[in-house]
PDB file of C-alpha atoms in Angstrom:
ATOM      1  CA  UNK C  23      25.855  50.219   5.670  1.00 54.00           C
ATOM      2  CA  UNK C  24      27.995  49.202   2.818  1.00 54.00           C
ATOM      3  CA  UNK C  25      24.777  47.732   0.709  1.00 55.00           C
ATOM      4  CA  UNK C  26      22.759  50.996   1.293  1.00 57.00           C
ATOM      5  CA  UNK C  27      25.768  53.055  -0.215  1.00 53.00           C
ATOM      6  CA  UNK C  28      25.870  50.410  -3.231  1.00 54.00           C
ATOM      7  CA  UNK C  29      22.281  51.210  -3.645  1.00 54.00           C
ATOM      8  CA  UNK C  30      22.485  54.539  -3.642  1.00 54.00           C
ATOM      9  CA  UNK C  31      25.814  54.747  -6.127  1.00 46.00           C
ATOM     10  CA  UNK C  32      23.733  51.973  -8.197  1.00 51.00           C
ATOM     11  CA  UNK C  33      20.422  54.278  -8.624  1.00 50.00           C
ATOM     12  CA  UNK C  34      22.701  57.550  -9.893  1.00 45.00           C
ATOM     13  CA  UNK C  35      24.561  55.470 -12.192  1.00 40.00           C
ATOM     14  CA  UNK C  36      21.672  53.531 -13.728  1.00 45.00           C
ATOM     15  CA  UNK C  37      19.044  55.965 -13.710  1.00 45.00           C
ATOM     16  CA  UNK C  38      20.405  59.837 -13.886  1.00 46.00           C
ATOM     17  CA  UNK C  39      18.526  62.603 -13.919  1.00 43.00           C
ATOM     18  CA  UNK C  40      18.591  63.783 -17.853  1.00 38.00           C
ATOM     19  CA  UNK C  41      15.256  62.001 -18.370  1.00 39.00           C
ATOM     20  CA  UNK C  42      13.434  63.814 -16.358  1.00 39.00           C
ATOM     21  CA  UNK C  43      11.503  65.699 -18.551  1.00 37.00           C
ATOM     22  CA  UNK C  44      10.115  61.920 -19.876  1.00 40.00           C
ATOM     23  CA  UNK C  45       8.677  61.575 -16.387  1.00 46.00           C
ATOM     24  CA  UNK C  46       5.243  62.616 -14.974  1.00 43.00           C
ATOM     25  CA  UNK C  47       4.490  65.512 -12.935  1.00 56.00           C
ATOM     26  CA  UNK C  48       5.837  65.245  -9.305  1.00 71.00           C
ATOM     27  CA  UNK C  49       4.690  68.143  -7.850  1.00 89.00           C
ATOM     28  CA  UNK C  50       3.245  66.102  -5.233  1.00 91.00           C
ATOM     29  CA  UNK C  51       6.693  64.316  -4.632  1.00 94.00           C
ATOM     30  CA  UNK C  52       8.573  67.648  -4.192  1.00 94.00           C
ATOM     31  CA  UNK C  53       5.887  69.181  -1.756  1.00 95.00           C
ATOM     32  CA  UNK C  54       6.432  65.866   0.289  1.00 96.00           C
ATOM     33  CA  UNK C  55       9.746  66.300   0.469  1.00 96.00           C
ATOM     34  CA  UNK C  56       9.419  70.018   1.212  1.00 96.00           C
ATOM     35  CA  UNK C  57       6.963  69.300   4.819  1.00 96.00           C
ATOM     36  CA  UNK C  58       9.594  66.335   5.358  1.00 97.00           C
ATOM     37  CA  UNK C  59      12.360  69.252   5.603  1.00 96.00           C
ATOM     38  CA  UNK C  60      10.159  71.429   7.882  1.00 95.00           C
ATOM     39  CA  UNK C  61       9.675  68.076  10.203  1.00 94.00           C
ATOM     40  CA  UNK C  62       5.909  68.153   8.946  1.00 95.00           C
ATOM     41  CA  UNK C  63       5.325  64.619   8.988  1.00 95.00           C
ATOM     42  CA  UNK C  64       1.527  65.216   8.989  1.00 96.00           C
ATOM     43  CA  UNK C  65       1.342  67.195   6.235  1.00 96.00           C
ATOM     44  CA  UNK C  66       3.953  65.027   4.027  1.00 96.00           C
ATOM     45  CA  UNK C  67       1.619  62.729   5.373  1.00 96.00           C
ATOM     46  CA  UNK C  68      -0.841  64.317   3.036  1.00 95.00           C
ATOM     47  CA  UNK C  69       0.548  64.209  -0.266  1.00 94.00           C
ATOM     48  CA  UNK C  70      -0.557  60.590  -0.006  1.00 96.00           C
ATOM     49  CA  UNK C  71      -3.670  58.753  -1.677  1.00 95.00           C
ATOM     50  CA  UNK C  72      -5.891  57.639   0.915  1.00 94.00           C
ATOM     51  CA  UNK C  73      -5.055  54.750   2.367  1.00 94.00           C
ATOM     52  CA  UNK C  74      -1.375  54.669   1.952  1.00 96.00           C
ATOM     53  CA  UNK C  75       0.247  55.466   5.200  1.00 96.00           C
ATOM     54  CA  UNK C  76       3.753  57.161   5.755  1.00 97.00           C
ATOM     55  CA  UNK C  77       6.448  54.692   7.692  1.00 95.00           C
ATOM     56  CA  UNK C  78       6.652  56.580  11.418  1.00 92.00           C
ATOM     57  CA  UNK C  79      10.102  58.189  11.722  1.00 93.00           C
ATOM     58  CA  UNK C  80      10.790  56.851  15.202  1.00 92.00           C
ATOM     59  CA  UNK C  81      13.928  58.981  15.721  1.00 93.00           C
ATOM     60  CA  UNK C  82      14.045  63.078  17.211  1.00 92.00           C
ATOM     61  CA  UNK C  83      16.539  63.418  15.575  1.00 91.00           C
ATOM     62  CA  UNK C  84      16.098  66.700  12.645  1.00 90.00           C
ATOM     63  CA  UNK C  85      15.707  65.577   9.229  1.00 95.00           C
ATOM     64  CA  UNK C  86      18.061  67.645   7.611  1.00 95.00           C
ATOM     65  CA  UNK C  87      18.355  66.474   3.177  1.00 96.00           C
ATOM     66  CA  UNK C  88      15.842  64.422   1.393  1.00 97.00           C
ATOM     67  CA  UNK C  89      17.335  63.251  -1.955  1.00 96.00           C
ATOM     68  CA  UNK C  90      14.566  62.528  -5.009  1.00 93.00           C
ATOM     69  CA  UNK C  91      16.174  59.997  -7.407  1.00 92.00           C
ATOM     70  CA  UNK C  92      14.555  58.241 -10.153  1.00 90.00           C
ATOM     71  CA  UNK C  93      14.024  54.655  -9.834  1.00 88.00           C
ATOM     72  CA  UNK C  94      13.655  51.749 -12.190  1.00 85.00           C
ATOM     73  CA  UNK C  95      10.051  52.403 -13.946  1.00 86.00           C
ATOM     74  CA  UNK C  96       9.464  56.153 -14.465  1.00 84.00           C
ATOM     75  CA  UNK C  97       6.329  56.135 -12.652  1.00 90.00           C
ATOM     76  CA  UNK C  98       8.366  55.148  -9.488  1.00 93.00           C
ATOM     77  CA  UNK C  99      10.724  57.271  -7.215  1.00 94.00           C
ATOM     78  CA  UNK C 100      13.446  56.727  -4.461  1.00 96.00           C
ATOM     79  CA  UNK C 101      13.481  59.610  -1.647  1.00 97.00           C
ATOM     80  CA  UNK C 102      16.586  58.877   0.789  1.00 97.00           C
ATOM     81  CA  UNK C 103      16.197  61.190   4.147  1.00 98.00           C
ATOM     82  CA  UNK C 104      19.083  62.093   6.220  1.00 97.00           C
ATOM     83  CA  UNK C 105      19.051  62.515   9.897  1.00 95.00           C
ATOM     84  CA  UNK C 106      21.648  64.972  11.630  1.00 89.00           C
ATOM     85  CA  UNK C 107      24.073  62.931  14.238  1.00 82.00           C
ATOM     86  CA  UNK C 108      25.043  65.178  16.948  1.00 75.00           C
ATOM     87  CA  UNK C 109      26.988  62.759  17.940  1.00 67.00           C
ATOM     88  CA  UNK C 110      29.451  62.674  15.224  1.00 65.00           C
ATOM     89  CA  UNK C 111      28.347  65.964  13.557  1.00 73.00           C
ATOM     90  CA  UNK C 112      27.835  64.538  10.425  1.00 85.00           C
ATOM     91  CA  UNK C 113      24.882  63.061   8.407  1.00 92.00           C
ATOM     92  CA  UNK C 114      23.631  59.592   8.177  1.00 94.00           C
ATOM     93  CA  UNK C 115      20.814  57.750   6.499  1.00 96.00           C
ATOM     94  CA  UNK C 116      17.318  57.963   8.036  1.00 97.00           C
ATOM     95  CA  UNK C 117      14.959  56.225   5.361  1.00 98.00           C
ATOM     96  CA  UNK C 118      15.255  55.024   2.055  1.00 98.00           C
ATOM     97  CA  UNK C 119      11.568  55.123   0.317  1.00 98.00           C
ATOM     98  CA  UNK C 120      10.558  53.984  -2.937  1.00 97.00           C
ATOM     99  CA  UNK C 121       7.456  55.760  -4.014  1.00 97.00           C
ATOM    100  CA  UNK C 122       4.947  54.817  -6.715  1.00 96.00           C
ATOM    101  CA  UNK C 123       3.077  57.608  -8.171  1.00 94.00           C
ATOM    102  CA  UNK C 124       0.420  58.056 -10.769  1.00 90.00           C
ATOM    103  CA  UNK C 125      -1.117  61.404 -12.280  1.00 85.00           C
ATOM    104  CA  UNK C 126       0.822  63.082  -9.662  1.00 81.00           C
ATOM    105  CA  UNK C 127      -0.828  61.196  -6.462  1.00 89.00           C
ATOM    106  CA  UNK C 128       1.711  58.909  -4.315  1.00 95.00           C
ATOM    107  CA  UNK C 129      -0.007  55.910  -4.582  1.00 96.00           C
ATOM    108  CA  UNK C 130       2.218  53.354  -3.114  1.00 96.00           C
ATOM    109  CA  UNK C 131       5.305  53.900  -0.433  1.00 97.00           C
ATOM    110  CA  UNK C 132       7.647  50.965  -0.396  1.00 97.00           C
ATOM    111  CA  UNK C 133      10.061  51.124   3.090  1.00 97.00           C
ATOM    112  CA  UNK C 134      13.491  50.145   1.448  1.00 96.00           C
ATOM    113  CA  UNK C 135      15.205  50.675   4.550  1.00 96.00           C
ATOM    114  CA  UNK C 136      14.564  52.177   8.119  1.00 95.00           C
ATOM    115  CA  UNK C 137      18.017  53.661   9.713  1.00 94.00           C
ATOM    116  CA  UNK C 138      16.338  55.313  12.936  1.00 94.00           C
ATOM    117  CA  UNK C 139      17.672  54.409  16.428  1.00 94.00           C
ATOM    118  CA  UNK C 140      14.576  54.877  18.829  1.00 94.00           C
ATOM    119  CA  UNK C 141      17.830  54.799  21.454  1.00 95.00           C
ATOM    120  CA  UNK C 142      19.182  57.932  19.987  1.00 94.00           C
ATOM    121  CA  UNK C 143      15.989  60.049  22.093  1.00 96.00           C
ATOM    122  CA  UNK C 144      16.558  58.122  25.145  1.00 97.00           C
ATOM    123  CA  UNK C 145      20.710  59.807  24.645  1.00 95.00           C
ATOM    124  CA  UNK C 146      19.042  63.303  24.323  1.00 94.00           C
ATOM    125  CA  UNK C 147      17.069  62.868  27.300  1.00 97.00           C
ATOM    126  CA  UNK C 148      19.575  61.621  29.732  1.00 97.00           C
ATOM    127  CA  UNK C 149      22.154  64.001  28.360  1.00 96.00           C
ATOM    128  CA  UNK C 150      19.796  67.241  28.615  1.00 97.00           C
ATOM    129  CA  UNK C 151      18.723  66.047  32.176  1.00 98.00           C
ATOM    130  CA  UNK C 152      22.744  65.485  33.167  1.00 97.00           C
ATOM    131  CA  UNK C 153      23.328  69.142  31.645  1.00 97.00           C
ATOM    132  CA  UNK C 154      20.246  70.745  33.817  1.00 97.00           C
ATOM    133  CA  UNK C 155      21.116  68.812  36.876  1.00 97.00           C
ATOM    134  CA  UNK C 156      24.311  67.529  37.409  1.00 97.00           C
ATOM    135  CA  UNK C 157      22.897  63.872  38.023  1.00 97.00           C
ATOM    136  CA  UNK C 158      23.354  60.706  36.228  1.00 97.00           C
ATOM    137  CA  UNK C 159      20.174  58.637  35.162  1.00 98.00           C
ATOM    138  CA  UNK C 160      20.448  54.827  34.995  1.00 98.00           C
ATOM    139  CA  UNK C 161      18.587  53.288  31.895  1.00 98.00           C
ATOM    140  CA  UNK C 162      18.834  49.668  30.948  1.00 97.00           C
ATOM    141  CA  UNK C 163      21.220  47.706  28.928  1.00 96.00           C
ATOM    142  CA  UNK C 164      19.142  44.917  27.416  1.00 95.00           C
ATOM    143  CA  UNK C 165      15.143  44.832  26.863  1.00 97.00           C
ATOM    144  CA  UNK C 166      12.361  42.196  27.320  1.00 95.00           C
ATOM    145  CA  UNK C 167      11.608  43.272  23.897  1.00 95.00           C
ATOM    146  CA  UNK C 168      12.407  45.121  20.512  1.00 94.00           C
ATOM    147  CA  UNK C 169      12.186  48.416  20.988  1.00 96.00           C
ATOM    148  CA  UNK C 170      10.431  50.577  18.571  1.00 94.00           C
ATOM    149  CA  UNK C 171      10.379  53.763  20.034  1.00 95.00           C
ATOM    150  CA  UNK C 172      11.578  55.859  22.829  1.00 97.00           C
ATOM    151  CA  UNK C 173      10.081  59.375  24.626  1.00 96.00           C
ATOM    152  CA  UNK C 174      11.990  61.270  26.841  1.00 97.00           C
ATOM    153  CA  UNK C 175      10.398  64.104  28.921  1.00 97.00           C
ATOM    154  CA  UNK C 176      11.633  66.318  32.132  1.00 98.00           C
ATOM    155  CA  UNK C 177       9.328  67.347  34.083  1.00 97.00           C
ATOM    156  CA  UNK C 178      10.646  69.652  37.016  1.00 97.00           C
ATOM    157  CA  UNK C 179      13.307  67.733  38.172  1.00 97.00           C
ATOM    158  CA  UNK C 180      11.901  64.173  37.016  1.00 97.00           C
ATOM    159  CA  UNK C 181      12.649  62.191  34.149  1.00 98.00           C
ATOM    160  CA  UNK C 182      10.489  60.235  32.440  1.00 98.00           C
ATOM    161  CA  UNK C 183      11.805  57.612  29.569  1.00 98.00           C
ATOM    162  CA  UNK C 184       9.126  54.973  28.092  1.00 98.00           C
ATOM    163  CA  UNK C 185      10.453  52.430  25.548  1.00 98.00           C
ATOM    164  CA  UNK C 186       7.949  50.742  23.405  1.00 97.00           C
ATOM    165  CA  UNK C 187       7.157  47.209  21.632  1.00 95.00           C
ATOM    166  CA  UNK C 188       4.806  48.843  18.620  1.00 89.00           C
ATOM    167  CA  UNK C 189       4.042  45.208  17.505  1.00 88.00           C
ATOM    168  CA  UNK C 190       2.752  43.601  20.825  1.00 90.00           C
ATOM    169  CA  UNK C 191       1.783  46.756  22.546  1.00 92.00           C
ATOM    170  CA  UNK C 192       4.219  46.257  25.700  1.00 95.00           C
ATOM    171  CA  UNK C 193       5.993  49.241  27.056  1.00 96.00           C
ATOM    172  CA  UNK C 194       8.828  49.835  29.448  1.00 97.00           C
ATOM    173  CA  UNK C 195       8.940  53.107  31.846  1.00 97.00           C
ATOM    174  CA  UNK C 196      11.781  54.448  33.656  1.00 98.00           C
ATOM    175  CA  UNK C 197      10.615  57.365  35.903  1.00 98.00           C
ATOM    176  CA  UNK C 198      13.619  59.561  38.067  1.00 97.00           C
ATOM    177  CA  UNK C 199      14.334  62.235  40.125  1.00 96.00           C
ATOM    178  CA  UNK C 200      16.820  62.942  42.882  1.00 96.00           C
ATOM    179  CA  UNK C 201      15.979  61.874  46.588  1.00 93.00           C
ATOM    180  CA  UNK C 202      14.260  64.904  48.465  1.00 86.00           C
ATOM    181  CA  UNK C 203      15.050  65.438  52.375  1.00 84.00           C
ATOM    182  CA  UNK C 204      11.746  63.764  53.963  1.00 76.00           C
ATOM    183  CA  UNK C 205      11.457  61.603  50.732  1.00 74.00           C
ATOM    184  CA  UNK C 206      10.208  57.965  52.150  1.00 72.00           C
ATOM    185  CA  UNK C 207      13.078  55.346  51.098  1.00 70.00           C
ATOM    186  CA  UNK C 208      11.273  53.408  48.411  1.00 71.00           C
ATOM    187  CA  UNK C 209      13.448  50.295  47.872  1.00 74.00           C
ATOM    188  CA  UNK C 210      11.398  47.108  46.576  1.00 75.00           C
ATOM    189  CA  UNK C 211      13.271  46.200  43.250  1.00 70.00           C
ATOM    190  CA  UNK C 212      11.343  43.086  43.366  1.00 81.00           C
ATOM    191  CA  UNK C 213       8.649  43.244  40.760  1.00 89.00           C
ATOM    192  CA  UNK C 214       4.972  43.861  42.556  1.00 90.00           C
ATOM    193  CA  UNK C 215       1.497  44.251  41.079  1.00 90.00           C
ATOM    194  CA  UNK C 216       0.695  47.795  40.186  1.00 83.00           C
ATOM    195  CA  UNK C 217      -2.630  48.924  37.904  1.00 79.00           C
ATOM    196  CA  UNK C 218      -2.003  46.563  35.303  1.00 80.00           C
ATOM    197  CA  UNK C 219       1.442  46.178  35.144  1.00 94.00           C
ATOM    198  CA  UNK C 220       4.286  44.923  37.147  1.00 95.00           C
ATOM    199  CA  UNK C 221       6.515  48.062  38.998  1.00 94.00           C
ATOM    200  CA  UNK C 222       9.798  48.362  41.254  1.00 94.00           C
ATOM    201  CA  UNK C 223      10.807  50.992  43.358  1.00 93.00           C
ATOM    202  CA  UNK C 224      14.353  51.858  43.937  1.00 92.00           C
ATOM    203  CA  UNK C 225      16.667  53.974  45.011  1.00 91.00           C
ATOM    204  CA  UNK C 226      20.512  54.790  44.123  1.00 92.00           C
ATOM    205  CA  UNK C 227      23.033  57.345  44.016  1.00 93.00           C
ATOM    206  CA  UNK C 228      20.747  59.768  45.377  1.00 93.00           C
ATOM    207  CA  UNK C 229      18.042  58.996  42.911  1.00 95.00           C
ATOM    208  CA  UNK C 230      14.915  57.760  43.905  1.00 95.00           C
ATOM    209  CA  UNK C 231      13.567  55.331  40.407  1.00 96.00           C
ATOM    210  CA  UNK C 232       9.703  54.040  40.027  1.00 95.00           C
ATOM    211  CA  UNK C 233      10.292  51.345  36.616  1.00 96.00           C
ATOM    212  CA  UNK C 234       7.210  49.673  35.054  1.00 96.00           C
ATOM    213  CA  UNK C 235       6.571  46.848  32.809  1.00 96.00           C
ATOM    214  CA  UNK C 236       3.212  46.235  31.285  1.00 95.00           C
ATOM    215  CA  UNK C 237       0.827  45.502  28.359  1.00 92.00           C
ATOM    216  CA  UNK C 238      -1.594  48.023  26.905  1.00 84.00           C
ATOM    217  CA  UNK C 239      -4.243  44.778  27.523  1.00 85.00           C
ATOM    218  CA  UNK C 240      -2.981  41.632  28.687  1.00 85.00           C
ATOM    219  CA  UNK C 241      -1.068  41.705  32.097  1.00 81.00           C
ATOM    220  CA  UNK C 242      -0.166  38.137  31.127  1.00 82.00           C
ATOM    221  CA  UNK C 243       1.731  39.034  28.554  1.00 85.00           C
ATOM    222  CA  UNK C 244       4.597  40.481  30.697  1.00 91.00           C
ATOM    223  CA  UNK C 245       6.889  38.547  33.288  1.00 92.00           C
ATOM    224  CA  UNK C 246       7.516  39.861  36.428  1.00 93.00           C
ATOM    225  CA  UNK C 247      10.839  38.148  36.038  1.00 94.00           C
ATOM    226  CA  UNK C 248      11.348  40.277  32.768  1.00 95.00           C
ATOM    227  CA  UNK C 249      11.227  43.085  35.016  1.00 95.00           C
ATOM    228  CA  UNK C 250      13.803  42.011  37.333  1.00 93.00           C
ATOM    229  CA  UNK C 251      16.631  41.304  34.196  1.00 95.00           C
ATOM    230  CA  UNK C 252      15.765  44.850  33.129  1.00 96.00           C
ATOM    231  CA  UNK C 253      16.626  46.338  36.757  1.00 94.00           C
ATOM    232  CA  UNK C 254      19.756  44.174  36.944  1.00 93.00           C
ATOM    233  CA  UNK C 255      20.891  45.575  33.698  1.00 96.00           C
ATOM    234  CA  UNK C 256      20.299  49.569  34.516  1.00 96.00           C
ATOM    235  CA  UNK C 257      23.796  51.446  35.255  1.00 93.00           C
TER     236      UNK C 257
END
């Protein structure tokens, strides 16, 4: 954290805003970071040449300031976003992006830095579903793989949590809900064969938990012993 704060004093003091007026139109630049603010990724998307794609921000979390500050060449810009942290009620650094732009038309986007924690959804989640229902959900504490991104959904009283790997298409998902009267006891946490993917059933605490390991294409590319760290870790 302490080099992205020396970046950010470094850009004001170097390069501050009096020149401005020496710059080229940005119009396109301030209408990015306008849907940005409204959480309109696909149209800040937009404001892009074709061909340049916008970094995915892989966190729920509201973007809530996007700074614009020059950058070395004057036909190049830094935009720093902000996310919101509930947890600490305060602000903290989402993206820092360095843009390139010519006759008003981003036509580069340079990711400087990425500060999103795809963990942060898979908090909201298990927090909203603890508020609604009084119940704790287990999740994992360590991961076959780097994960890239998290969704959380409730549906009825069920919770579902997937956990991706973006860059070799494996996924991780957690599915929970309490234990109904009549409910067969599922309890196999040893990893089984199931539609392309390896799954465990188990139950505890009253809640009844289906989790899956697979590979958008290649079951081989998952262990079924991978699967069996994962359960061991989930409190």
């Amino acid at each position: 954290m302490k080099w992205i704060m020396s970046f950010i004093v470094a850009m004001l003091l170097l390069f501050p805003g009096n020149g401005a007026d020496a710059r080229p139109k940005q119009e396109a630049v301030h209408q990015m970071i306008n849907a940005l603010l409204r959480h309109k990724y696909d149209l800040a998307q937009s404001y892009l040449a074709n061909g340049v794609k916008m970094p995915e921000i892989r966190e729920d979390s509201p973007i809530i300031q996007v700074e614009g500050l020059p950058a070395r060449k004057k036909d190049h810009r830094i935009l720093i976003g902000y996310f919101r942290d509930e947890a600490f009620k305060s602000k903290r650094i989402a993206f820092i992006w360095e843009l390139t732009i010519k006759q008003d038309r981003i036509i580069r986007l340079d990711a400087l830095y990425d500060g999103a924690n795809p963990l942060v959804n898979e908090n909201k989640a298990v927090r909203e579903y603890r508020n609604q229902f009084d119940r704790h959900v287990m999740v994992p504490g360590q991961f076959p793989f780097e994960v890239h991104k998290v969704q959380g959904e409730i549906i009825g009283r069920r919770i579902a949590l997937q956990y991706e790997d973006d860059a070799n298409d494996r996924f991780l998902l957690i599915q929970a809900e309490p234990v109904r009267p009549g409910m067969p006891i599922l309890d196999w946490p040893k990893p089984m064969k199931a539609k392309g993917s390896y799954e465990s059933r188990l139950q505890k605490d009253g809640m009844q938990y289906m989790v899956t390991l697979g590979h958008r294409r290649w079951l081989s590319h998952v262990k079924p012993e991978d699967l069996g760290d994962v359960i061991s870790s989930m409190k």
